[in-house]
Structures are given as C-alpha cells and as structure tokens.
Coordinates of C-alpha atoms (C1' of nucleotides) in Angstrom, one line a residue:
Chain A
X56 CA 108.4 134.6 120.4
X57 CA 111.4 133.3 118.3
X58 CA 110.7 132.6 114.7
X59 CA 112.9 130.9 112.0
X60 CA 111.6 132.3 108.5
X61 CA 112.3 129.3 105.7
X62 CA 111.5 130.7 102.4
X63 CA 107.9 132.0 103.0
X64 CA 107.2 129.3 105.9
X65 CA 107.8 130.8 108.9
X66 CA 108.4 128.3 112.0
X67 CA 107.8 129.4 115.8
X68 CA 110.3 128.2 118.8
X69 CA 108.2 125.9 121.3
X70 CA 110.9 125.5 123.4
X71 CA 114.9 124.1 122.5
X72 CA 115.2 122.5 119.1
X73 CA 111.0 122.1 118.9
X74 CA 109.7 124.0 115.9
X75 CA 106.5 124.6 115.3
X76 CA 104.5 125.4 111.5
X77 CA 100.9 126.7 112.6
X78 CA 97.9 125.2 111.9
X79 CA 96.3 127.2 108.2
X80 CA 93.9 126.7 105.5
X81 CA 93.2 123.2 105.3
X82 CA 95.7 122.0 107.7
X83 CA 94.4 119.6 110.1
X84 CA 96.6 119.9 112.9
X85 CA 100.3 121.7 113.2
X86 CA 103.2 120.5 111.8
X87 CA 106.7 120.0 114.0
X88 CA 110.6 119.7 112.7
X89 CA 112.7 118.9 115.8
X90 CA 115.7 120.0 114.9
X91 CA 118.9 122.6 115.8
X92 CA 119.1 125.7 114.1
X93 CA 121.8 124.1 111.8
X94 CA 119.9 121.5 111.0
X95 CA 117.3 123.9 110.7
X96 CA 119.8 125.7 107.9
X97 CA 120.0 122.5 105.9
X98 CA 116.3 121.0 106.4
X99 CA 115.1 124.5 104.6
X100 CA 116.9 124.5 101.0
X101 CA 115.0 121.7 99.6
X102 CA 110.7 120.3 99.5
X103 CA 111.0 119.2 103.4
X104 CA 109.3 121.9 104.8
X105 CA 106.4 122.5 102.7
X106 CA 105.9 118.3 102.2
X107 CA 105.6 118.2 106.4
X108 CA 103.2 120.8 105.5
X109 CA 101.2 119.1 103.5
X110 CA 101.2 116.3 105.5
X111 CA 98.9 118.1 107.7
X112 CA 96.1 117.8 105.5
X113 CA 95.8 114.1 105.7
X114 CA 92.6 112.8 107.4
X115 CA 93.0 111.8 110.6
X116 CA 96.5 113.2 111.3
X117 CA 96.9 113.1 115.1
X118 CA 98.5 115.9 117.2
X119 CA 100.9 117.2 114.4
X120 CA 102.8 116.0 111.7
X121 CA 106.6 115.4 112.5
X122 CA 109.7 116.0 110.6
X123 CA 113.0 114.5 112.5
X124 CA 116.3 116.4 112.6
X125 CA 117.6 114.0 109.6
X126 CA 114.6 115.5 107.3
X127 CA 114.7 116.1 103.7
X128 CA 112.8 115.5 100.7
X129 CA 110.8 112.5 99.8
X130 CA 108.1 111.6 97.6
X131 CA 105.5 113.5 98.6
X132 CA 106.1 113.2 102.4
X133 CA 109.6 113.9 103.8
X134 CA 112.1 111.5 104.4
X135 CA 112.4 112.0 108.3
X136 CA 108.5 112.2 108.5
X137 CA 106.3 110.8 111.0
X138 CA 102.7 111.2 110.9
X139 CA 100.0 109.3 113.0
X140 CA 97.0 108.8 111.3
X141 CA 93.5 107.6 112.9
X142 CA 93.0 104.0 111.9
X143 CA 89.2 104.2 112.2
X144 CA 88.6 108.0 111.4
X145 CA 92.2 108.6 109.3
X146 CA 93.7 107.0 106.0
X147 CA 97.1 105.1 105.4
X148 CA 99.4 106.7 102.7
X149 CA 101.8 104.5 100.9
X150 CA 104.0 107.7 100.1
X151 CA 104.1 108.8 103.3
X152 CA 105.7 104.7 103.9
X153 CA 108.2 105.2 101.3
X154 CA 108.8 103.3 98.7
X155 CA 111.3 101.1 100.0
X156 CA 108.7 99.1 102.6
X157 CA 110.8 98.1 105.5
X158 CA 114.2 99.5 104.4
X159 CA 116.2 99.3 107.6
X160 CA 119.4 98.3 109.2
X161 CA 120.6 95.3 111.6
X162 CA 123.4 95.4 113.9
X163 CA 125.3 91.8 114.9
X164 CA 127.7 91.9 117.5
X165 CA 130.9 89.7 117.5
X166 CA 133.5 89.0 120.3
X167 CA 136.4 90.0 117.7
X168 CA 138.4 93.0 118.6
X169 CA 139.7 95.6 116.1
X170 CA 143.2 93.9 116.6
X171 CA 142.0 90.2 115.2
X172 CA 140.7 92.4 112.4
X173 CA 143.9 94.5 111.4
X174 CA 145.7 93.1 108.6
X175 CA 142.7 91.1 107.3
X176 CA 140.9 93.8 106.1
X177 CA 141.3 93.3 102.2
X178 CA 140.6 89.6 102.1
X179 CA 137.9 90.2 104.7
X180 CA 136.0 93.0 102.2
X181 CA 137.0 91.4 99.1
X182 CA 135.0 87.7 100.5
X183 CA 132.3 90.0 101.5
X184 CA 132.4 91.4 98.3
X185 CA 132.4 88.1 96.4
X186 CA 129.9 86.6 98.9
X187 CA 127.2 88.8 99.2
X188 CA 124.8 89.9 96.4
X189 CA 124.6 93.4 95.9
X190 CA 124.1 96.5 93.1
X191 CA 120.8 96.7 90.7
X192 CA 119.0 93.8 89.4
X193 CA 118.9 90.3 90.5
X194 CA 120.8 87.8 91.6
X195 CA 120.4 86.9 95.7
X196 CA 121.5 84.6 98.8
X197 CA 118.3 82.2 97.4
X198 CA 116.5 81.6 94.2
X199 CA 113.0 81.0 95.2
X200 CA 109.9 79.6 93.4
X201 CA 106.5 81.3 93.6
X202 CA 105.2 79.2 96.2
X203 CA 108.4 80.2 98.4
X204 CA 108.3 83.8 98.0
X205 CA 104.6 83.3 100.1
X206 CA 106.0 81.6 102.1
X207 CA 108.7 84.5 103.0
X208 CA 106.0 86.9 103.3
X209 CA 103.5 85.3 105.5
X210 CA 106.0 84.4 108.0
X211 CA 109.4 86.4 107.5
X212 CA 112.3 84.9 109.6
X213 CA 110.2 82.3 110.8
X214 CA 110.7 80.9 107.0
X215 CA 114.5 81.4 107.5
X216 CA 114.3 79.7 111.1
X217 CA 113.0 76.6 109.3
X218 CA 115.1 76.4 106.5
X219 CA 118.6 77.2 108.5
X220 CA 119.2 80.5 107.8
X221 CA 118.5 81.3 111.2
X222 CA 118.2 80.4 115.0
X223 CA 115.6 81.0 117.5
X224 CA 117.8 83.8 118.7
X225 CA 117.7 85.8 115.9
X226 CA 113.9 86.1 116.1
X227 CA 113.7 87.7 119.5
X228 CA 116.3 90.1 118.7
X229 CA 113.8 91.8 116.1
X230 CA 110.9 93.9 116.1
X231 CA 107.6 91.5 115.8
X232 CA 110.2 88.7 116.4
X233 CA 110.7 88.7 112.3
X234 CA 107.1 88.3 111.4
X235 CA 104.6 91.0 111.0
X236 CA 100.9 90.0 111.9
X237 CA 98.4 91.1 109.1
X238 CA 100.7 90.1 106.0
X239 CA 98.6 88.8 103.2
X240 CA 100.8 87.9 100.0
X241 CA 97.4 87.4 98.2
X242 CA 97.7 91.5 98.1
X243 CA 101.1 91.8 96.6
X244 CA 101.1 91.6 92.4
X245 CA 102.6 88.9 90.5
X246 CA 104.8 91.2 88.7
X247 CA 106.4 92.3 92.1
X248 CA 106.6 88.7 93.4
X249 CA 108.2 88.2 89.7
X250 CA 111.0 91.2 91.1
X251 CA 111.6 89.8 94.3
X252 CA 111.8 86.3 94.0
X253 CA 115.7 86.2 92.7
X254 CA 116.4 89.0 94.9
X255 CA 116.0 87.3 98.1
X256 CA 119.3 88.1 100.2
X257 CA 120.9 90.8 98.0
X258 CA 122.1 94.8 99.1
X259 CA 120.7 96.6 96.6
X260 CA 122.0 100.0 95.7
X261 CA 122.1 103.3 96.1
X262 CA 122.7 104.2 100.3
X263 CA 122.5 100.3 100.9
X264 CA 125.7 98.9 102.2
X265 CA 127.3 96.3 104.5
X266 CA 129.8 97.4 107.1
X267 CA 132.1 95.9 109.4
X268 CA 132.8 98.3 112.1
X269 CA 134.6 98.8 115.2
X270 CA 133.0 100.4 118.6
X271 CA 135.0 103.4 119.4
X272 CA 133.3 104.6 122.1
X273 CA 130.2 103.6 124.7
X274 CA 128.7 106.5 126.4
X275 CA 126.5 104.9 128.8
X276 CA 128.4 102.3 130.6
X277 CA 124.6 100.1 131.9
X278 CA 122.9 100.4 128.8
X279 CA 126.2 99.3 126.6
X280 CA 126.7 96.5 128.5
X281 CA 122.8 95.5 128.4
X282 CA 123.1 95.8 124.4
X283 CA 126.5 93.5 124.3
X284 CA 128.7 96.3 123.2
X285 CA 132.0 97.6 124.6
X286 CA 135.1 99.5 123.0
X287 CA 137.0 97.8 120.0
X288 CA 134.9 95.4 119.7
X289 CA 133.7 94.6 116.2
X290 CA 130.5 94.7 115.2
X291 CA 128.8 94.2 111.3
X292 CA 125.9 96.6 110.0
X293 CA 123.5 95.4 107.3
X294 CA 121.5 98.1 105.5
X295 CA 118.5 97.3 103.0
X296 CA 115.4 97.3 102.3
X297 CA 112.4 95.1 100.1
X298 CA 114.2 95.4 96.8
X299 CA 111.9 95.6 94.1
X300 CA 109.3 93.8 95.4
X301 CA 108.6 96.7 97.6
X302 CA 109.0 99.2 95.0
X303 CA 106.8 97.7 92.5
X304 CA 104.1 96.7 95.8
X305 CA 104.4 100.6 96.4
X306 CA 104.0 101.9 92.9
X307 CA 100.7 99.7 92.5
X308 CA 99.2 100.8 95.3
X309 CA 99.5 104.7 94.7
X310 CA 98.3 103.7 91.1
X311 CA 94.7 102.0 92.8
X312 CA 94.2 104.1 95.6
X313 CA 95.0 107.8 92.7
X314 CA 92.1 105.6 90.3
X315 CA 89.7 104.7 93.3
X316 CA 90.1 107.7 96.0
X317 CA 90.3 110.6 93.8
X318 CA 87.5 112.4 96.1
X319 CA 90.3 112.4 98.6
X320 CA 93.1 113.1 96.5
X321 CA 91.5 115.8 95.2
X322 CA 91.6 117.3 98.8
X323 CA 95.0 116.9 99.1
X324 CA 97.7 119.7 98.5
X325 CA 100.1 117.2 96.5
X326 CA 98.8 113.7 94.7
X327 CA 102.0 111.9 96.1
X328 CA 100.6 111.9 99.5
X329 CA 97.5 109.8 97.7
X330 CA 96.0 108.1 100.8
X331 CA 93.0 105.2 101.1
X332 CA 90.6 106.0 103.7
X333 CA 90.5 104.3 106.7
X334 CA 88.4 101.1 106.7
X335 CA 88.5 100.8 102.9
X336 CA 88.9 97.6 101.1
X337 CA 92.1 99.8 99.7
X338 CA 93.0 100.1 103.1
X339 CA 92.6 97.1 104.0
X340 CA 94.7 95.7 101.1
X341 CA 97.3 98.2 101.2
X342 CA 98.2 97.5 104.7
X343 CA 98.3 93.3 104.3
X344 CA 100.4 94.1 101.2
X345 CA 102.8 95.9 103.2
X346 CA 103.2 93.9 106.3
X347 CA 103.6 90.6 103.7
X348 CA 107.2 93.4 102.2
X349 CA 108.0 93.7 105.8
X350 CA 108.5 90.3 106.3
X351 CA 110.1 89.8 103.1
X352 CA 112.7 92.7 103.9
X353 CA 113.5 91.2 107.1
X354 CA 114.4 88.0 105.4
X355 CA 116.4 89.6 103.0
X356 CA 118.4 91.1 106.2
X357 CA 118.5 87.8 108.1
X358 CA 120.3 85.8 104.9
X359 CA 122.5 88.7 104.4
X360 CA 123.6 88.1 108.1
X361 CA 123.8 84.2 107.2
X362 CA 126.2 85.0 104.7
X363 CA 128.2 87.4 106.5
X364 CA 128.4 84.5 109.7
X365 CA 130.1 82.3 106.5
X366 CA 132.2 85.0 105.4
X367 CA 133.6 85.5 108.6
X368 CA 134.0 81.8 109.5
X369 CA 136.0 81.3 106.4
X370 CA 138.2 84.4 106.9
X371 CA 138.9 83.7 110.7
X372 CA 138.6 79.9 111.0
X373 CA 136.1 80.1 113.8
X374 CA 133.1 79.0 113.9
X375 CA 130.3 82.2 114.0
X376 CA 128.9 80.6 117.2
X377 CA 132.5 80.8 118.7
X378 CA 133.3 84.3 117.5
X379 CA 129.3 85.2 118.9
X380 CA 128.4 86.6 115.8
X381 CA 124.6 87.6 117.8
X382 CA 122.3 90.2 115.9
X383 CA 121.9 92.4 118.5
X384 CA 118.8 94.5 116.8
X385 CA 117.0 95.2 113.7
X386 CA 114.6 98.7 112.9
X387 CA 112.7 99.1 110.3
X388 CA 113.1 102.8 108.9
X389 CA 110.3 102.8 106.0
X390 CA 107.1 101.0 107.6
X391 CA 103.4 101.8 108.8
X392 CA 101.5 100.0 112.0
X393 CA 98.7 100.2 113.9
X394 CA 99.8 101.6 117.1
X395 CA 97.7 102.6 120.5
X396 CA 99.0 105.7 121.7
X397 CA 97.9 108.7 123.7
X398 CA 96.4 111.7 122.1
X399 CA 96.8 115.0 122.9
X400 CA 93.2 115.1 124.7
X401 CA 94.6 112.5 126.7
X402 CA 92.6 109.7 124.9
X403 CA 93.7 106.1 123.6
X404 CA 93.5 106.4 120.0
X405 CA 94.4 103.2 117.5
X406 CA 96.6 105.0 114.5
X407 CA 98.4 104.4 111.9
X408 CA 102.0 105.6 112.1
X409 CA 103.9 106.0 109.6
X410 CA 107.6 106.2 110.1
X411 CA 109.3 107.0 106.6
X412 CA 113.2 107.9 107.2
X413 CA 111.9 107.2 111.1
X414 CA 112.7 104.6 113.2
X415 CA 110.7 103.5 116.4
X416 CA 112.1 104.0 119.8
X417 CA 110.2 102.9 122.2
X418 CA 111.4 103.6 125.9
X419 CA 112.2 101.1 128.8
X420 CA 109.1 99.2 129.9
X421 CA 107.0 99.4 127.1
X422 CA 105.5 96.0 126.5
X423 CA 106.2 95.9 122.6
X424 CA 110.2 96.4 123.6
X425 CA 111.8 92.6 123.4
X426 CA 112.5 91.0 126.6
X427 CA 116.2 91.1 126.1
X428 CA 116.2 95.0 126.7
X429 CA 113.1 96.1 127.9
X430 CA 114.8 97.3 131.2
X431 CA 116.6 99.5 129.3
X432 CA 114.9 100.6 126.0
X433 CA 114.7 99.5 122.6
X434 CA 118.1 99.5 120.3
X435 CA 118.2 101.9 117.9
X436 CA 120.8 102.1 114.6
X437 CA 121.4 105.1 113.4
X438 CA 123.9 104.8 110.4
X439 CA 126.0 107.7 109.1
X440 CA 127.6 108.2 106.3
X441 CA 130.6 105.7 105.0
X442 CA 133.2 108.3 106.5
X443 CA 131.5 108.9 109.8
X444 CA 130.5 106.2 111.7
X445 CA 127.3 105.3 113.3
X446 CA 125.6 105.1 116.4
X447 CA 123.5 102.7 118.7
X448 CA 120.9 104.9 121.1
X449 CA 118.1 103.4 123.2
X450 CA 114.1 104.9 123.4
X451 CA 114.4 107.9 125.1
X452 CA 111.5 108.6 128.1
X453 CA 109.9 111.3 126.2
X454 CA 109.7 109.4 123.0
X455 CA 105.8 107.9 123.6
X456 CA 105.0 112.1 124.4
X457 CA 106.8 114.1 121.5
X458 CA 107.4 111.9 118.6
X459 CA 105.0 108.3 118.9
X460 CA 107.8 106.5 120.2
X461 CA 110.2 107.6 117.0
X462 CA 113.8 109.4 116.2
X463 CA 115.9 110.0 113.7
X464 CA 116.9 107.1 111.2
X465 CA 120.8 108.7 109.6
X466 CA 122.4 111.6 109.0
X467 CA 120.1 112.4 105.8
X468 CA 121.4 114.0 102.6
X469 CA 122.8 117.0 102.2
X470 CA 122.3 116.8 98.2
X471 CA 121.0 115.1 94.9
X472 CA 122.5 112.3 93.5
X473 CA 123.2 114.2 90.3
X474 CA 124.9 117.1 91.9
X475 CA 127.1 114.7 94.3
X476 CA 128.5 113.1 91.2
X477 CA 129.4 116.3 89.3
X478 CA 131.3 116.8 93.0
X479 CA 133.1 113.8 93.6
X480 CA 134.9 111.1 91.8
X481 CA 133.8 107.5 93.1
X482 CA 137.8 106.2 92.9
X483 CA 138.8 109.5 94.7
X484 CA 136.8 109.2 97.2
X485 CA 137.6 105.5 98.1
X486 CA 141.3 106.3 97.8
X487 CA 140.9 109.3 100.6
X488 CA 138.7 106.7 102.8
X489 CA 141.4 104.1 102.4
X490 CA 144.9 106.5 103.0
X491 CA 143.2 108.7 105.4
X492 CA 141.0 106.8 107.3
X493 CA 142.0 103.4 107.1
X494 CA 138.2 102.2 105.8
X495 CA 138.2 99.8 103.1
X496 CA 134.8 100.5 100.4
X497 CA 134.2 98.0 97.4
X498 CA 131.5 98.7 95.2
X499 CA 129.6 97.3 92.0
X500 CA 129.7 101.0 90.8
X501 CA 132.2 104.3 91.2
X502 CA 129.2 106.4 90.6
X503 CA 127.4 104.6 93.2
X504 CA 130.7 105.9 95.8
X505 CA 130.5 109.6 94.5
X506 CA 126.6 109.6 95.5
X507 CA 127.3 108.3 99.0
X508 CA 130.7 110.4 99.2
X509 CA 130.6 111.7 103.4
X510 CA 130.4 114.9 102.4
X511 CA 126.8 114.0 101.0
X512 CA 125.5 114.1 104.2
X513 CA 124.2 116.2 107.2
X514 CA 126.3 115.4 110.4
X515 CA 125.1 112.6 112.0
X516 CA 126.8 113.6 115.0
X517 CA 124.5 116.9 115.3
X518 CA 121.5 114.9 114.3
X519 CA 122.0 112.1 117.3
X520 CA 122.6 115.0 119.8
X521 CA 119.1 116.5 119.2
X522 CA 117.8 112.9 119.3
X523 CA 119.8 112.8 122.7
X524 CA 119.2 116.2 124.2
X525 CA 115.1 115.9 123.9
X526 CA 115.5 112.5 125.3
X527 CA 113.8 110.4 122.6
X528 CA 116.7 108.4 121.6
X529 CA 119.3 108.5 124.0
X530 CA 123.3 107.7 123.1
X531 CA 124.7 104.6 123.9
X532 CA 127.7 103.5 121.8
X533 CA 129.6 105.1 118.7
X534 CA 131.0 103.6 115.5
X535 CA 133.4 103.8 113.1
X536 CA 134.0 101.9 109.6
X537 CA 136.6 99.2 108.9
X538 CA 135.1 97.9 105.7
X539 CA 131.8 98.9 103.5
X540 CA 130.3 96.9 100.7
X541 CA 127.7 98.8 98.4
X542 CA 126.2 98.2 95.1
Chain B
dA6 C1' 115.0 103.5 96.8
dT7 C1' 114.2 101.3 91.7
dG8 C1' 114.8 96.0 85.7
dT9 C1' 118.1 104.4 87.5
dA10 C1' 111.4 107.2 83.0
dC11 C1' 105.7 105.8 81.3

DNA sequence: ATGTAC
C-alpha cells in the first residue's frame, strides 16, 4: 500500500489522488484529503491535516470527514472541509461553517467582448472603484433600519426583488432561489444586526474582490453554451460574504454553545470545533440564525451586482438589459444544510453538511439543481488568485458518492497574511499585474494587495484538475482578469 | 473573514 507520511500523520493511497487518515482513538469515522501529491506537499505544512482529523470526532460524522484539494487551515476545522453530520443523531458546528456564513462568489454574464472593453479599462475600474463599497467598516449600497435588516434575512433576494434591486431572473439563477427556508432573524443579536445594517451591499476585505473578466477558453463546448459562456466574452465575478453580521452571529454562537455544551466540548480534541447537539434548542437556534446570514449575504451579492449593472451602463451607454448583464450563478462557499444523502450502508440519512472553503456541486438531474441547468449540472465558480484567473466547472457524476455533492471552492493559500506582507509590496505587485499582464487592481489598502499577491496561493489550475479528474466538478470554461476591485 | 485582540 502507498503511504504519504505528513509530519507524524501518515495517509494511505485508496486509489488516484484519494487519501485516506485511519480511523483511531476516538475517531468516529476516517478522515479523506482528495488531493495530488503536490497538493498533498502544500496541504501538510500547516493545521489542515490534524483539524480534518479532529473533525472525525464530531458526533454523528457520516462516512468520513473530507478535506478538498484547496485545504488549509481554518478555525478549528479546515478551510476546504466538508463534513456530514447526522441531523437527528449528530451536532452542527459553527466552526466547522466558518465564520464568514455564506461567503461566496456570483458570476454575471454580459454580451460584451474583450474588444468593447480594451481602452476602457481605467475609467471602467476606477467607477467600480468609486461605485461600489468596499474595505473594513461600514458604509454599503443601502442604509437600512432595524426593521429592514429582518426583512433581508427572512427573505433574501426576494427583499431585493421587491425593492428593484433585482428581477425575477436573478432568483432562479441562485441556490434556494435567494432565500433560504428556516431563517429566523429572531436568532441573530442586536449587536450583529447593529454590524450589518450599514453594510448592506459592500466587498469587504481581505480575499473579497470584484472582477471583470474575460473567458479565455471553454472546454466543454454543450455545457458552455448551456451556462451562456463562449471565448472573449466578458463576464463580472462578485466575491463576499455576511460582513460582520455573520462574524459577530458566528462569534455568539461558539460563545453559547462552549457555556451550554461543555459535556460535548469536553469530548472534543480542539474547543474550536464546539458543536450543539442535534435536536437542541442550540441547535435549533444556531441553524435559524445562520440561514437568516445566508440570506443577508446573498443580498449583499445581489446589490453589489445592481451596482455593477449601473457602473457598466454609465461606462458603455447601454442599458444592462441590452448589454445582458444575466447572473449566470451564485455558490455559497461557507454554509451548513440539511441534506438527504446516501450513507455508506446504503441508507437515506438527513445530515447536516457543512461545506466551509466547499462549494456544492450537485450533478445533472438532481432535483435541487435550478431548472436552467439541470440537464447539465450545477455551475460552479472557482476563483483563483488576482493573477490567475478562474474557472466555471459543473457537478461532476461522482460528486453525490465521494464528496456529498461538493468540490473545491479556490486555489487556497499558500501562506499567512503576515508572512505575505513581509514578501510583497502591495504597489509592486499591482505595477507587475498592470505592465505584465494587462490586469488593472484598485484597492482601499496596499497591504491588503501584498496579502492577496498570486504568489499567495496554491495553483488553482492543479486544484480544478483533481476536481476534474475524480469527476466531482467537471471543467467547463476558464478565466482571466481585466480589472479587480478589493478592499 | 473581522469595528484586523478580550
């Protein structure tokens, strides 16, 4: 048998780029890191291992505990982790949600081509730039009032749909059409409502950005045309998450569940993966607390879009309808849901997965796929890293078997934060982007650019052809940036 | 990721 030895852990080969971390001590099932043995290289230098190790020790965890070819460390559980825990039996983690609830990233097509674009660049990132709320703190597309900000999360872009800010469209080219069932605001804190409510429509920081793109290549010829996309066209990626109001929803729920469930935590190898037991009022809480920051994430995607539709009309004199400025998709990458899947004994089992640094891929056919591509499989974004490009790949059939209908979310980092800003300069690095590859970054903060630098990252290329090659997310289209907005 | 620490 073919091991990989990782610092004390030792992995065995199941079979090509399937690893496999025995089931020990008070590990409830085995743990899994799909990756290539380059990845493989990277994944072991930091926590990743040892946290999708831990994992295993949940309640309820199902099958095993995943870590995705993009893994690295998280808080507590990996970012890149998937782990399905029993929703009668199991517990629901926030940790192992992240806490950014529902960061994720939407594509929108347009009909431009690289050509209309060329030469417009600079006023075209600068309006963004201008237009769109971004960097730490506050400030967002809409001030809202308390009574608004429940609105937003018991009904997500259904809220937007009535005020403008979207169209009927938009809604079925989303996961839960926008809304997420099961939100109850009544369960998110005052003091995070307080966070969110001027941040409605608004980046962020850190790895969230806005990017106009160009398609530079389609692989699969059916699928591309069934997802809208063909070469030098231009298309616009949003990438962002709850803001604070997720955050702070996340940081008050570790804080009850560590005072009311210490039984449990005490069983656990690491108190960040604090869980509440299945069927808890905790539970019960955590999880209408965090389908109520869904919803509010997905707004703050959807008026982000709005804005960038009014950037774009302004720049190019067209009207967004005219230049079909369509969201083709949007995944969440941070979320938990109660999902029926297929055990390993071959039962039905209702679980909680939780996809942190994950996003779903369902395959063709599967009823929870929108209509628009249920043919062919759902649209998955996998951004990479300012200097790379991204890509668009659909559920892969063996998705639902290996992973609970999940892949890869980005190419994942390569380092800390601290120690990519003692090796890169933020102005040098947008300089090299701008002579070299003609990509155009503005951002509130330099230091913000040297902690995104491209050479921050894993490869996103070998991390999409693992995602390819065991068929749970298949290729479909390729990317490259034109302009990036960050905070 | 984040009113960039509790």
């Amino acid at each position: 048998m073919t091991t990989f030895d990782a610092n004390g852990i030792t992995l065995e080969r199941v079979r090509e780029y399937v690893w496999e971390i025995p089931q020990e001590d008070g590990m409830r099932a085995p743990a899994r890191v799909l990756a290539s043995e380059a990845l493989l290289e990277e994944i072991k230098e930091d926590k990743t291992l040892e946290q999708i190790k831990n994992t295993t020790h949940l309640p309820g965890i199902t099958d095993h505990a995943i870590c995705m070819p993009d893994g690295h460390q998280g808080y507590g559980f990996p970012v890149g982790g998937v782990g399905a825990l029993d929703a009668e039996n199991g517990c629901i983690s926030p940790g192992a949600v992240g806490y950014d609830i529902n960061c994720g990233v939407r594509m929108m097509r347009t009909n431009l081509t690289y050509d209309d674009l060329k030469g417009h660049e600079e006023e075209l990132v600068d309006s963004l730039f201008a237009n769109i709320p971004s960097g730490l703190g506050g400030g967002g597309v809409v001030e809202a009032g308390v009574d608004t900000v429940d609105e937003i999360l018991a009904r997500g872009v259904d809220w937007a749909l009535e005020h403008d800010y979207a169209v009927e469209d938009d809604l079925l080219h989303c996961e839960d059409e926008g809304m997420r069932e099961g939100a109850d605001p009544s369960k998110i804190s005052q003091k995070a409502k307080d966070r969110g409510k001027n941040q409605i429509g608004s980046l962020g920081s850190g790895n969230h950005f806005l990017e106009v793109q160009r398609v530079t290549d389609v692989f699969d010829d059916a699928v591309g045309e069934a997802f809208g996309l063909s070469e030098d066209q231009i298309v616009v990626l949003i990438h962002c998450g709850s803001r604070g109001l997720g955050h702070q929803t996340c940081n008050d729920y570790l804080r009850k569940i560590e005072q009311q469930h210490q039984g449990l935590l005490n069983q656990l190898p690491d108190k960040e993966l604090a869980a509440a037991p299945a069927g808890s009022q905790l539970a019960e809480d955590y999880y209408g607390a965090m389908n109520a920051a869904i919803n509010f994430a997905w707004v703050n995607r959807q008026l982000i879009m709005h804005r960038t539709r009014q950037v774009f009309e302004r720049v190019f004199d067209r009207s967004w309808e005219d230049m079909e400025m369509d969201l083709l998709y949007d995944v969440a990458h941070n979320i938990a849901k109660k999902e029926t899947h297929t055990v390993g004994d071959g039962e039905e089992r209702e679980v909680y997965v939780h996809r942190k640094g994950a996003t779903r891929a369902f395959p063709a056919g599967h009823p929870d796929v929108p209509k628009a591509y249920r043919d062919v499989g759902q649209p998955i974004i996998i951004p990479g890293s300012m200097g790379a490009g991204s890509y668009v790949l659909r559920g892969g059939a063996n998705s639902m078997d290996l992973t609970f209908g999940s892949t890869a979310h980005g190419a994942g980092r390569l380092m800390s934060r601290t120690q990519a800003k003692n090796e890169y300069w933020g102005g040098d690095v947008q300089q090299q982007l701008e002579e070299q590859d003609q990509i155009y970054v503005k951002a509130q903060s330099g230091a913000t650019v040297a902690e995104e630098a491209p050479g921050v990252y894993k490869d996103v290329d070998e991390v999409v052809r693992v995602s390819d090659e065991l068929g749970i997310g298949d290729k479909v289209a390729r990317t490259f940036p034109v302009c990036n907005i960050k905070g």
